[in-house]
XYZ file of C-alpha atoms in Angstrom:
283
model
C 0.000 0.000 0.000
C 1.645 3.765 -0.762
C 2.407 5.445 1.991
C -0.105 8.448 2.603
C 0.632 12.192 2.362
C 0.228 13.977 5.694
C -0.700 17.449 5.676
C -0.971 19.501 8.874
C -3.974 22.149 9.369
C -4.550 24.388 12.164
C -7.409 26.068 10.713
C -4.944 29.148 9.787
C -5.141 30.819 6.070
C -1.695 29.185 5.990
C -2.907 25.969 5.997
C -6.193 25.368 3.718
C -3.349 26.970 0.578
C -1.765 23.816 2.762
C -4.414 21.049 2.082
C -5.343 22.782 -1.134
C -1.827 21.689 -2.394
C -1.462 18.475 -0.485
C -5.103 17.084 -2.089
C -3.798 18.153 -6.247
C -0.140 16.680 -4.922
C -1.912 13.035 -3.039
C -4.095 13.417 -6.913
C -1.155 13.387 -8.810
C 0.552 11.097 -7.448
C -2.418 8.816 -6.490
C -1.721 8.161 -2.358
C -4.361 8.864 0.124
C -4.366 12.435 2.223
C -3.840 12.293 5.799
C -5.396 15.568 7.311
C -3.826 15.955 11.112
C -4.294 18.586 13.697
C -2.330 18.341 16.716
C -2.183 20.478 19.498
C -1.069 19.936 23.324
C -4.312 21.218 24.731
C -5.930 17.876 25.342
C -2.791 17.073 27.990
C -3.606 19.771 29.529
C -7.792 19.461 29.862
C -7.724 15.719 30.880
C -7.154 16.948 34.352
C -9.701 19.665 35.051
C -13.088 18.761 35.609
C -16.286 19.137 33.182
C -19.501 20.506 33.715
C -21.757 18.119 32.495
C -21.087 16.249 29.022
C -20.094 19.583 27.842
C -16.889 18.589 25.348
C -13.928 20.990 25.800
C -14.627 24.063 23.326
C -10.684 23.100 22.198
C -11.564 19.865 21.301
C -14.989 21.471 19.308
C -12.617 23.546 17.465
C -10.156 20.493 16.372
C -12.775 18.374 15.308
C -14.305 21.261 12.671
C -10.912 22.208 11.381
C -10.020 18.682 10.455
C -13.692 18.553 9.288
C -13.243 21.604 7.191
C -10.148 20.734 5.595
C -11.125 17.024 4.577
C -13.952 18.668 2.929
C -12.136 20.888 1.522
C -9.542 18.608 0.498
C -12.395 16.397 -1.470
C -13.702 18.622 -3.208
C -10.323 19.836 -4.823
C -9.664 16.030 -5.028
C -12.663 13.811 -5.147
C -10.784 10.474 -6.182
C -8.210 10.938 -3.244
C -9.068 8.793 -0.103
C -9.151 11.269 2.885
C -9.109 10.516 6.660
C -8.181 12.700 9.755
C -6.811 12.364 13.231
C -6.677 15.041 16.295
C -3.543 14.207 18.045
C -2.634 15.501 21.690
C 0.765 16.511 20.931
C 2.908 19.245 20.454
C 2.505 19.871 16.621
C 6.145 19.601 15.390
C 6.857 16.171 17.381
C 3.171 15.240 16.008
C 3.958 15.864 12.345
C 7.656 14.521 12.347
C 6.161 11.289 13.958
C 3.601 11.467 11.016
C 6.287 11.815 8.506
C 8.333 8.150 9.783
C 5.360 6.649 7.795
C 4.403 9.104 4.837
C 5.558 9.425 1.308
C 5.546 13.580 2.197
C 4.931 16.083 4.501
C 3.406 19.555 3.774
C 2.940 22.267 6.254
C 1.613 25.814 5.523
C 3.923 28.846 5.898
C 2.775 30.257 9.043
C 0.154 29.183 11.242
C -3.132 30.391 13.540
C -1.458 32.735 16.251
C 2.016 33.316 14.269
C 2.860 37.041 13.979
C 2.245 38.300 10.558
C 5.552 39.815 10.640
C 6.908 36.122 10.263
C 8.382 34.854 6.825
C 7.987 31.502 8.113
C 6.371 30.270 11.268
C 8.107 28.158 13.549
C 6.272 24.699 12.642
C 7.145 24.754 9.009
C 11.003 25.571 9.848
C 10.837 22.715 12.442
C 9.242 20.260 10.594
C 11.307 21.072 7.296
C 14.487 21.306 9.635
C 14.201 17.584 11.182
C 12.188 15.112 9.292
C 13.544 12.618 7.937
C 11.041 11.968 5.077
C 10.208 15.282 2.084
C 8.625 18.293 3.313
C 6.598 20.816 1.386
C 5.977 24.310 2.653
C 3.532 25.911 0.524
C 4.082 29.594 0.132
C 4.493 31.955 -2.802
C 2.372 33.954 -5.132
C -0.507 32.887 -7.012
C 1.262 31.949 -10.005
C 3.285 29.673 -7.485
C 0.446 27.949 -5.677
C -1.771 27.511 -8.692
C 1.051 25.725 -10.478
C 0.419 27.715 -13.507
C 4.351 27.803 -15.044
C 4.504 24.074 -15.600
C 8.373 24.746 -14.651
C 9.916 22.770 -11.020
C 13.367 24.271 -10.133
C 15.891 22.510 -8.747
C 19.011 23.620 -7.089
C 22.238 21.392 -6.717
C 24.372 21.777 -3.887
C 27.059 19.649 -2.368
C 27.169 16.104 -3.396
C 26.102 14.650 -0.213
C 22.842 16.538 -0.209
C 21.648 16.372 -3.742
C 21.074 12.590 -4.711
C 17.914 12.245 -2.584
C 16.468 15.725 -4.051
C 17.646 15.420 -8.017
C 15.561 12.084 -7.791
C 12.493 13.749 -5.962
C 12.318 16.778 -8.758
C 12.556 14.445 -11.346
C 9.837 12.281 -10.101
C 7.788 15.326 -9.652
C 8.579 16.537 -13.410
C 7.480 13.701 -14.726
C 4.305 13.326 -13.015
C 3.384 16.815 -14.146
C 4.813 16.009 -17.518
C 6.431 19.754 -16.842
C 10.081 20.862 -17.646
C 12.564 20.835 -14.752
C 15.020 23.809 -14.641
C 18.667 22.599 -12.962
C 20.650 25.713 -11.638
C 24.152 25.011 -10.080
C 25.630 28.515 -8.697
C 29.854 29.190 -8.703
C 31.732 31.991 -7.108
C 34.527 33.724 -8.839
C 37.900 32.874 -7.564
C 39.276 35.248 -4.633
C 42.919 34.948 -6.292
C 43.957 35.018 -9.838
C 45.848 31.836 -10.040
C 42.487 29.778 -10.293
C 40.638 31.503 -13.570
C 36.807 31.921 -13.230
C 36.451 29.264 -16.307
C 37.915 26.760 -13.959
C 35.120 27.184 -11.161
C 32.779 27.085 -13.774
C 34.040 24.303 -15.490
C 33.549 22.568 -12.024
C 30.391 23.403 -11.574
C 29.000 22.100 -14.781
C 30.917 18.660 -13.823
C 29.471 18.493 -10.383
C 25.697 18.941 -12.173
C 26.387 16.636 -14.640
C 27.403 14.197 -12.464
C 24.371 14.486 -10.188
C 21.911 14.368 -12.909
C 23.602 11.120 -14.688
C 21.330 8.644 -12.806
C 18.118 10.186 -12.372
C 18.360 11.677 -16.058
C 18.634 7.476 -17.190
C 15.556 6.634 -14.772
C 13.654 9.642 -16.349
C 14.661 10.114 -20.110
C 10.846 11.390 -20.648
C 11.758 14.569 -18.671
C 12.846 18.133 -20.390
C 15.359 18.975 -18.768
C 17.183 22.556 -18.806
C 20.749 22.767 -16.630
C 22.408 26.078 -16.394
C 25.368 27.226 -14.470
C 25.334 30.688 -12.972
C 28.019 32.714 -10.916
C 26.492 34.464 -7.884
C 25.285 33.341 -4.015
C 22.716 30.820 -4.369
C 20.469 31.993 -2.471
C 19.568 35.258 -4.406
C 19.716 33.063 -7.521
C 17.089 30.639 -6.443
C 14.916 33.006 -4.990
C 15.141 34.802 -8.162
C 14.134 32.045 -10.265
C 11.467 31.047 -8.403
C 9.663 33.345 -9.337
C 9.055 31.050 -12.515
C 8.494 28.037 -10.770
C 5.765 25.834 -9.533
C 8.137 24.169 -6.858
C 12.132 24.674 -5.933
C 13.529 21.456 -4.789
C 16.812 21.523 -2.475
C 18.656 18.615 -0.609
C 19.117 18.714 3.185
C 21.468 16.807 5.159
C 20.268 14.171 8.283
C 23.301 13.249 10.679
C 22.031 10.442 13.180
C 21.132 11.772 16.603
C 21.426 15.295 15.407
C 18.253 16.606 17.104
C 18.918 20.812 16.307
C 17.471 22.399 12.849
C 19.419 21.172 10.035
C 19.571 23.072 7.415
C 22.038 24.755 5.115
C 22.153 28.671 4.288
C 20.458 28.208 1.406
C 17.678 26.249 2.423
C 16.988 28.455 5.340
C 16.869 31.659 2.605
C 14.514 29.622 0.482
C 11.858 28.439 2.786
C 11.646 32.304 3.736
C 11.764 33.904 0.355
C 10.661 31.731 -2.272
C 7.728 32.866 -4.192
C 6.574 29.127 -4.686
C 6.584 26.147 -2.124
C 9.655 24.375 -1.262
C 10.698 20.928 -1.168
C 12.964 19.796 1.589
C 14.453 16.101 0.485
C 16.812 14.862 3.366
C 19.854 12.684 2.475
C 20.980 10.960 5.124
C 24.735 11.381 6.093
C-alpha cells in the first residue's frame, strides 16, 4: 500500500493553501491524504473537571478544522481517499512522527497565532528542519500555488545533499509532464591563479554528475541545466519566481536533534515565491 501524504492544518489561512496543495499533490501522485491537527491542549484538559457532558470548546474547534479541511480537500480532489486524526501533541513532534510513515509532509507557511511579521512560522522551519522523510511548505504567489508555469526548479548543492532531491524533482517533473530547470551557482575565484572558467568548469561537472542517474531513470523529462556565478540563495529566490516548486537537498546526521539546514535552504523556505521541497539525504 503507498504510503499516505500527511498534511498539517490548524485552521490558519496558511494551511487550507496547505491542504489545497497536499489534495492536487496526493491526486497526482495517487496516495491517500492524511489531514492531522495536533495540538497539546488535550494534555492539559484531561485533568480539570467538566460541567456536564459539555466537550472541551478546544476539542470542538479540532474536530471542525479537520472537518473543514477534509472537505475541503475532497472537493479539490474527489478520487483521493481522505481521513483525519486530532492528536494531543505538540505539533512539530506530532507531524515529524507522522512523517516516519508518509511518502511527504506539507505544512503551511505560518500558522493560527504566528505574527504576521513572520516569513515563516516556527512549525514549518521545524518540521522542514528535522524530518527525515520530504517536506513541502507551501508559500508563494498565485502563479506559485496555482502551479500555472509548468516549470519545477531545482538547485544542486554539495554532493552529499543532492542525490535524494535530483531524484524527488525528477519524479515530480514527470508526473506533471512539466520541464525541470537545474541551476548550479559558482563563485569567482578570490585569487587570480584559479581563472573563473575553472570554477565554472567545475560546476558544470558536479551537475552533470548528479543528474547522470536520475536523467537514465527519467529520459521522458525536459530537462534545462544552467550554471550561474552568484550566491545561491539570491539566484534561487530569483528564479522562483518562474516556478511551480524549488527542490533543495538537506542533510540528516544520526542523533542530530537541532534544525538542520544549510544557508540556502533556510533563505529559500523564507523567500521563495513558490513552495519548497525539503528532500533529506541521510549522512
Amino acid at each position: 500500500m503507498a504510503l499516505p501524504l500527511v498534511v498539517g492544518v490548524d485552521g490558519s489561512d496558511g494551511s487550507l493553501q496547505a491542504v489545497d496543495w497536499a489534495a492536487a499533490e496526493a491526486a497526482r501522485h495517487d496516495v491517500p491524504l492524511r489531514v492531522v491537527y495536533a495540538s497539546l491542549w488535550e494534555r492539559y484538559e484531561s485533568g480539570i473537571p467538566g460541567v456536564g457532558e459539555e466537550r472541551p470548546s478546544e476539542r470542538v474547534l479540532a474536530e471542525h478544522i479537520v472537518a473543514s479541511a477534509a472537505d475541503r480537500a475532497a472537493r479539490r480532489a474527489p478520487d483521493v481517499k481522505v481521513t483525519t486524526d486530532i492528536l494531543p501533541e505538540d505539533a512539530v513532534d506530532a507531524l515529524l512522527h507522522e512523517g516516519n510513515n508518509a511518502s511527504l509532509v506539507v505544512t503551511g507557511s505560518r500558522g493560527r497565532g504566528e505574527l504576521k511579521g513572520l516569513l515563516l512560522g516556527s512549525v514549518g522551519l521545524a518540521v522542514a528542519g528535522r524530518a527525515h522523510c520530504p517536506v513541502i511548505v507551501v508559500r508563494g504567489d498565485k502563479a506559485g500555488l496555482a502551479g500555472t508555469h509548468e516549470r519545477i526548479l531545482l538547485g544542486v548543492g554539495d554532493p552529499e545533499t543532492g542525490g535524494a532531491a535530483a531524484r524527488f524533482a525528477f519524479r515530480e517533473a514527470a508526473v506533471r509532464g512539466c520541464t525541470l530547470d537545474v541551476v548550479r551557482t559558482w563563485r569567482r575565484p578570490m585569487t587570480a591563479e584559479e581563472p573563473a572558467r575553472e570554477a565554472e568548469s567545475q560546476a558544470s561537472a558536479l551537475l552533470d554528475a548528479q543528474l547522470r542517474e536520475p536523467m537514465a531513470e527519467y529520459p521522458d523529462v525536459r530537462v534545462r541545466t544552467v550554471t550561474v556565478e552568484g550566491p545561491a540563495h539570491r539566484i534561487l529566490a530569483n528564479r522562483s519566481a518562474a516556478a511551480d516548486l524549488v527542490v533543495l537537498g538537506a542533510r540528516r546526521r544520526s542523533g542530530h536533534r537541532g534544525l538542520q539546514l544549510g544557508r540556502v535552504v533556510h533563505a529559500l523556505l523564507h523567500q521563495a515565491d513558490c513552495p519548497v521541497a525539503v528532500v533529506p539525504q541521510a549522512v
